[in-house]
C-alpha positions in Angstrom: 0.0 0.0 0.0 1.5 3.4 -1.0 1.7 6.3 1.3 -1.3 8.2 0.0 -3.6 5.2 0.1 -2.4 4.4 3.6 -3.2 8.0 4.7 -6.7 7.6 3.2 -7.2 4.3 5.0 -6.2 5.9 8.4 -8.4 9.0 7.9 -11.4 6.8 6.8 -10.9 4.8 10.1 -10.8 8.1 12.0 -14.1 9.2 10.5 -15.7 6.2 12.2 -14.2 7.0 15.6 -16.1 9.1 18.2 -13.0 11.4 18.7 -13.1 12.4 15.0 -16.5 11.6 13.6 -17.8 15.1 13.8 -14.6 17.1 13.0 -13.8 14.9 9.9 -17.4 14.5 8.7 -16.9 16.7 5.6 -13.6 15.4 4.6 -13.4 13.7 1.1 -11.1 10.9 1.9 -10.7 9.8 -1.7 -9.2 13.2 -2.6 -7.0 13.5 0.5 -3.2 13.8 0.1 -0.4 14.5 2.7 -0.3 18.1 1.4 -4.0 18.5 2.1 -3.8 17.5 5.7 -3.3 21.2 6.8 -7.0 21.7 6.1 -8.0 19.2 8.7 -8.6 20.1 12.4 -5.9 19.5 14.9 -6.2 17.0 17.7 -4.8 17.3 21.2 -3.9 14.9 24.0 -6.7 16.4 26.0 -9.2 15.3 23.3 -8.0 11.7 23.7 -7.9 11.9 27.5 -11.5 13.1 27.7 -12.6 10.2 25.5 -10.6 7.6 27.3 -11.8 8.7 30.7 -15.4 8.3 29.5 -14.6 5.0 27.8 -12.1 3.2 30.0 -12.5 -0.3 28.6 -10.4 -1.6 25.6 -12.2 -1.1 22.3 -13.4 -4.1 20.2 -10.6 -5.3 18.0 -7.7 -4.4 20.3 -4.8 -6.9 20.0 -2.1 -5.0 21.9 -2.2 -2.5 24.7 0.5 -0.2 26.2 0.4 2.4 29.0 2.1 5.7 29.4 2.1 7.9 32.5 -0.6 10.6 32.5 -1.1 13.2 35.2 -4.7 13.5 34.3 -5.6 9.8 34.6 -2.6 8.0 36.1 -2.0 5.9 33.1 -3.1 6.6 29.5 -3.7 3.5 27.4 -2.8 3.0 23.7 -4.5 0.3 21.7 -3.5 -1.3 18.4 -5.4 -3.8 16.3 -3.7 -6.9 14.9 -3.6 -5.0 11.5 -2.0 -2.0 13.2 0.7 -4.2 14.8 1.5 -5.9 11.5 1.6 -2.6 9.6 3.8 -0.9 12.2 6.3 -3.8 12.2 6.7 -3.7 8.4 6.7 0.1 8.2 9.5 0.4 10.8 11.3 -2.5 9.2 11.8 -0.4 6.1 13.6 2.2 8.3 15.7 -0.5 9.9 16.7 -1.9 6.5 17.9 1.6 5.6 20.2 1.5 8.6 21.7 -1.8 7.4 20.6 -4.1 10.3 19.9 -7.1 8.0 22.1 -10.0 9.2 23.2 -8.1 12.4 22.9 -9.2 16.0 20.9 -6.6 17.9 20.4 -6.2 21.6 17.3 -4.2 22.6 17.6 -2.5 26.0 14.2 -0.7 26.0 11.5 -2.0 28.3 9.1 -4.7 27.2 6.5 -4.5 29.9 3.8 -1.8 30.3 5.5 0.7 27.9 5.7 0.5 24.1 9.5 1.0 23.9 10.9 -2.5 23.2 7.9 -3.6 21.1 8.3 -0.6 18.8 11.7 -2.0 17.7 11.6 -5.7 18.3 9.3 -7.1 15.5 10.6 -4.5 13.0 14.2 -5.5 13.6 13.3 -9.2 13.0 11.4 -8.4 9.8 14.4 -6.4 8.7 16.5 -9.5 8.9 18.2 -9.0 12.3 18.7 -11.4 15.2 17.2 -9.8 18.3 17.8 -10.3 22.0 14.9 -8.7 24.0 17.1 -7.8 27.0 15.2 -4.8 28.5 16.6 -2.0 30.6 19.3 -2.1 33.3 22.2 -4.4 33.9 24.8 -2.4 31.9 27.6 -4.8 33.0 25.7 -7.8 31.8 24.9 -6.2 28.5 28.6 -5.4 28.0 29.5 -9.0 28.8 26.8 -10.4 26.4 28.1 -8.1 23.7 31.6 -9.6 24.0 30.4 -13.2 24.4 27.9 -13.3 21.5 29.3 -10.5 19.2 26.3 -8.2 19.3 26.8 -5.4 16.8 23.8 -3.1 17.4 22.4 -1.7 20.6 18.9 -0.2 20.9 18.8 2.0 24.0 18.4 5.5 25.4 21.6 7.4 25.1 22.4 7.8 28.8 22.1 4.1 29.4 24.2 3.4 26.3 27.0 5.5 27.9 26.8 3.2 31.0 27.1 0.2 28.8 30.2 1.7 27.1 31.7 2.5 30.5 31.2 -1.2 31.4 33.2 -2.2 28.3 30.4 -2.7 25.7 31.3 -1.8 22.1 28.8 -1.7 19.2 29.0 -0.8 15.5 25.7 1.0 15.7 23.6 2.6 18.5 20.0 3.3 17.7 19.1 5.8 20.5 15.9 7.5 21.5 13.7 8.5 24.4 15.9 11.3 25.7 17.5 14.6 24.4 20.4 13.4 22.4 21.5 14.9 19.1 20.1 18.3 20.2 22.7 18.4 23.0 26.0 19.8 21.6 28.8 17.3 21.7 26.7 14.5 23.2 26.8 12.3 20.1 30.5 12.7 19.7 31.2 11.7 23.3 28.9 8.7 23.0 30.3 7.5 19.7 33.9 7.7 21.0 32.8 5.7 24.1 30.8 3.0 22.3 33.2 2.7 19.3 30.6 3.1 16.6 28.0 5.2 14.9 25.1 6.6 17.0 21.8 7.7 15.4 18.7 9.3 16.9 15.0 8.5 16.6 11.8 10.3 17.8 8.5 8.8 18.8 5.8 8.7 21.4 3.6 6.0 22.8 0.5 7.4 21.0 2.3 7.7 17.6 5.0 5.0 17.4 8.4 5.9 16.0 7.8 8.6 13.4 11.2 10.2 12.7 14.7 8.9 12.6 18.2 9.6 11.4 20.0 7.8 8.6 23.6 6.8 8.7 24.4 10.3 7.2 23.4 11.8 10.5 21.8 14.8 8.9 18.7 15.3 11.0 15.6 13.5 12.1 13.7 12.6 8.9 10.1 11.8 8.7 9.7 8.0 8.3 7.5 8.1 5.2 5.9 4.7 6.0 5.1 5.7 9.6 3.8 9.3 9.6 3.2 12.7 8.0 5.0 15.4 10.0 4.2 19.1 10.1 5.7 22.0 12.1 3.2 24.8 13.0 3.3 28.1 14.8 1.6 27.2 18.2 -0.1 30.6 18.2 -1.4 31.0 14.6 -1.5 27.3 13.9 -0.1 28.0 10.5 2.9 26.1 9.0 6.2 27.6 10.1 8.6 29.0 7.5 11.7 27.0 6.6 14.3 27.1 9.4 12.0 28.4 12.0 10.9 26.9 15.3 7.4 25.6 15.9 5.3 22.7 17.3 5.6 19.3 15.9 2.3 17.9 14.6 2.0 14.3 13.6 -0.4 12.2 11.6 0.4 8.5 12.3 0.1 6.1 9.5 0.3 3.0 11.8 -2.8 3.7 13.9 -6.4 2.8 12.7 -7.9 1.5 16.0 -6.7 4.6 17.9 -6.1 7.1 15.1 -3.8 10.1 15.6 -4.7 12.7 13.0 -2.8 16.0 13.1 -1.9 15.3 16.7 -0.3 18.2 18.5 2.8 16.7 20.3 3.7 19.9 22.2 7.3 19.3 21.2 9.5 22.1 19.7 11.4 21.6 16.5 13.0 23.5 13.7 11.6 22.5 10.3 13.4 21.8 7.0 11.4 20.6 4.0 13.6 18.7 1.5 12.5 16.7 -1.5 8.9 16.5 -0.4 9.8 15.2 3.1 10.0 16.9 6.5 13.4 17.0 8.3 14.0 18.1 11.9 17.7 19.2 11.5 18.2 19.9 15.2 16.0 17.1 16.5 13.4 17.9 19.2 14.7 20.9 21.1 12.1 21.5 23.8 8.5 22.0 24.7 6.0 24.6 23.5 4.1 24.6 26.8 5.9 27.8 27.9 6.5 30.6 25.5 7.4 34.3 26.1 8.1 37.1 23.6 11.4 38.8 24.5 12.8 41.7 22.5 10.3 40.8 19.8 11.4 37.2 19.5 9.6 34.1 20.7 11.6 32.3 23.4 10.7 28.8 24.6 12.6 28.3 27.9 12.8 24.6 27.3 14.8 25.1 24.1 17.7 26.1 26.4 17.7 22.7 28.0 20.0 20.9 25.4 22.7 23.7 25.7 22.5 23.8 29.4 23.0 20.0 29.6 26.1 20.4 27.4 27.5 22.8 30.0 26.8 20.3 32.8 23.7 22.2 34.1 20.6 20.0 34.7 17.7 22.0 33.2 15.1 20.3 35.3 14.9 22.7 38.2 18.4 24.0 37.4 17.5 27.0 35.3 15.0 29.9 35.4 14.3 32.5 32.7 13.4 36.0 34.1 12.1 38.8 32.0 12.0 42.4 33.3 11.4 45.8 31.9 14.4 48.1 31.6 14.3 51.8 32.1 12.9 53.1 28.9 10.5 50.2 28.4 12.8 47.7 26.7 13.0 44.0 27.8 15.7 42.7 30.0 16.4 39.0 29.9 18.1 37.2 32.8 19.0 33.5 33.0 19.5 32.1 36.5 21.3 28.7 36.8 21.7 26.3 39.6 25.5 26.4 39.7 28.5 27.7 41.7 29.6 29.9 38.8 28.7 30.8 35.2 30.5 28.9 32.4 32.4 31.5 30.4 31.1 30.5 27.0 27.5 29.9 28.0 26.2 33.3 27.1 27.5 33.3 23.5 26.4 29.8 22.9 22.8 30.6 24.1 22.7 33.7 21.9 23.8 31.7 18.9 21.2 29.1 19.5 18.2 31.4 20.2 19.1 34.6 18.4 18.5 36.6 21.6 21.1 38.3 23.7 20.8 37.4 27.4 21.5 40.5 29.4 22.7 38.7 32.5 23.4 35.1 33.7 23.3 34.6 37.4 24.7 31.5 39.2 22.8 30.4 42.4 23.6 27.0 43.9 20.4 27.1 45.9 18.1 28.1 42.9 14.4 27.2 43.3 11.3 28.3 41.5 9.4 28.0 38.2 11.2 27.9 34.9 9.8 31.2 33.7 9.2 34.5 35.7 7.7 37.4 33.7 7.9 40.6 35.7 6.8 42.9 33.0 3.2 43.0 34.1 
């Protein structure tokens, strides 16, 4: 089934689902193309939470269920039909083949219980011609020992755990990483590749969507996986597509979900868009969240977009940084960054300005820093 036909199949399934029945009622599915998706309404996690809270039991036709943490309901379920499971495995297998895993020995260190992580890769890797060990998370020393004993060539893991495996002596030709900020953190890939002795590539996905973007061996950005999804990047305020090279919110239409369709799903993740050869690329990966946004000196600033750079300077952005906006005498904006540290790294200011296009007026170090990530004192 080609990409356009698969999109039409997914949207037709969505038209029969209560979450979408009304909002997609007027859509002519037979005329729909990926380029025409922008005319369809957006969907939010809140839309799905409301439906799942009112309809807690698994739907008819469900063959596989995963859970993901949700503040609103404790756990948010995701359901796939048998057809969805088969389609997802074959669609992701195409991406795995492009990474050259056929004939390779692969150890998967993502979880296999409750969460979707391990399952997203396992069957796809087998279909792509790899031999797979479903190891699961933890036990870095054992993984290193198994790698040496059985000659595993590929590791599937989050990047921080892969570093622990490397420190325990594990060496792999290829690391397929995901689940954490990785390629968006300056210098992280280089350190990890040196430690693990091979090539490290990134991937992006969520429990609701599956794996929808991934790097190739060229390491030139997270590319839309054409068999898995249609990606868009929109301005979270105007909801219009962002221009080439600008930041916006990642919106995904999953091609692997018919039982629980995800049509123009707002992820809340921040990315820079590049459109090349009819496909969407995220050249800087996923760089933050759009939940917080403030206009400073006429430029949109998302405090979470500072996180990858702060991590590169050894600063934990989770509770370790605070953006403060004040009004200078004369009415102009003054931007202060407070970091939880003993001192300010000397190159942090220039690096942040290069990344955001905004000059930070002052960086303050406070080892006892507490408080919200954004404080706007202009009002």
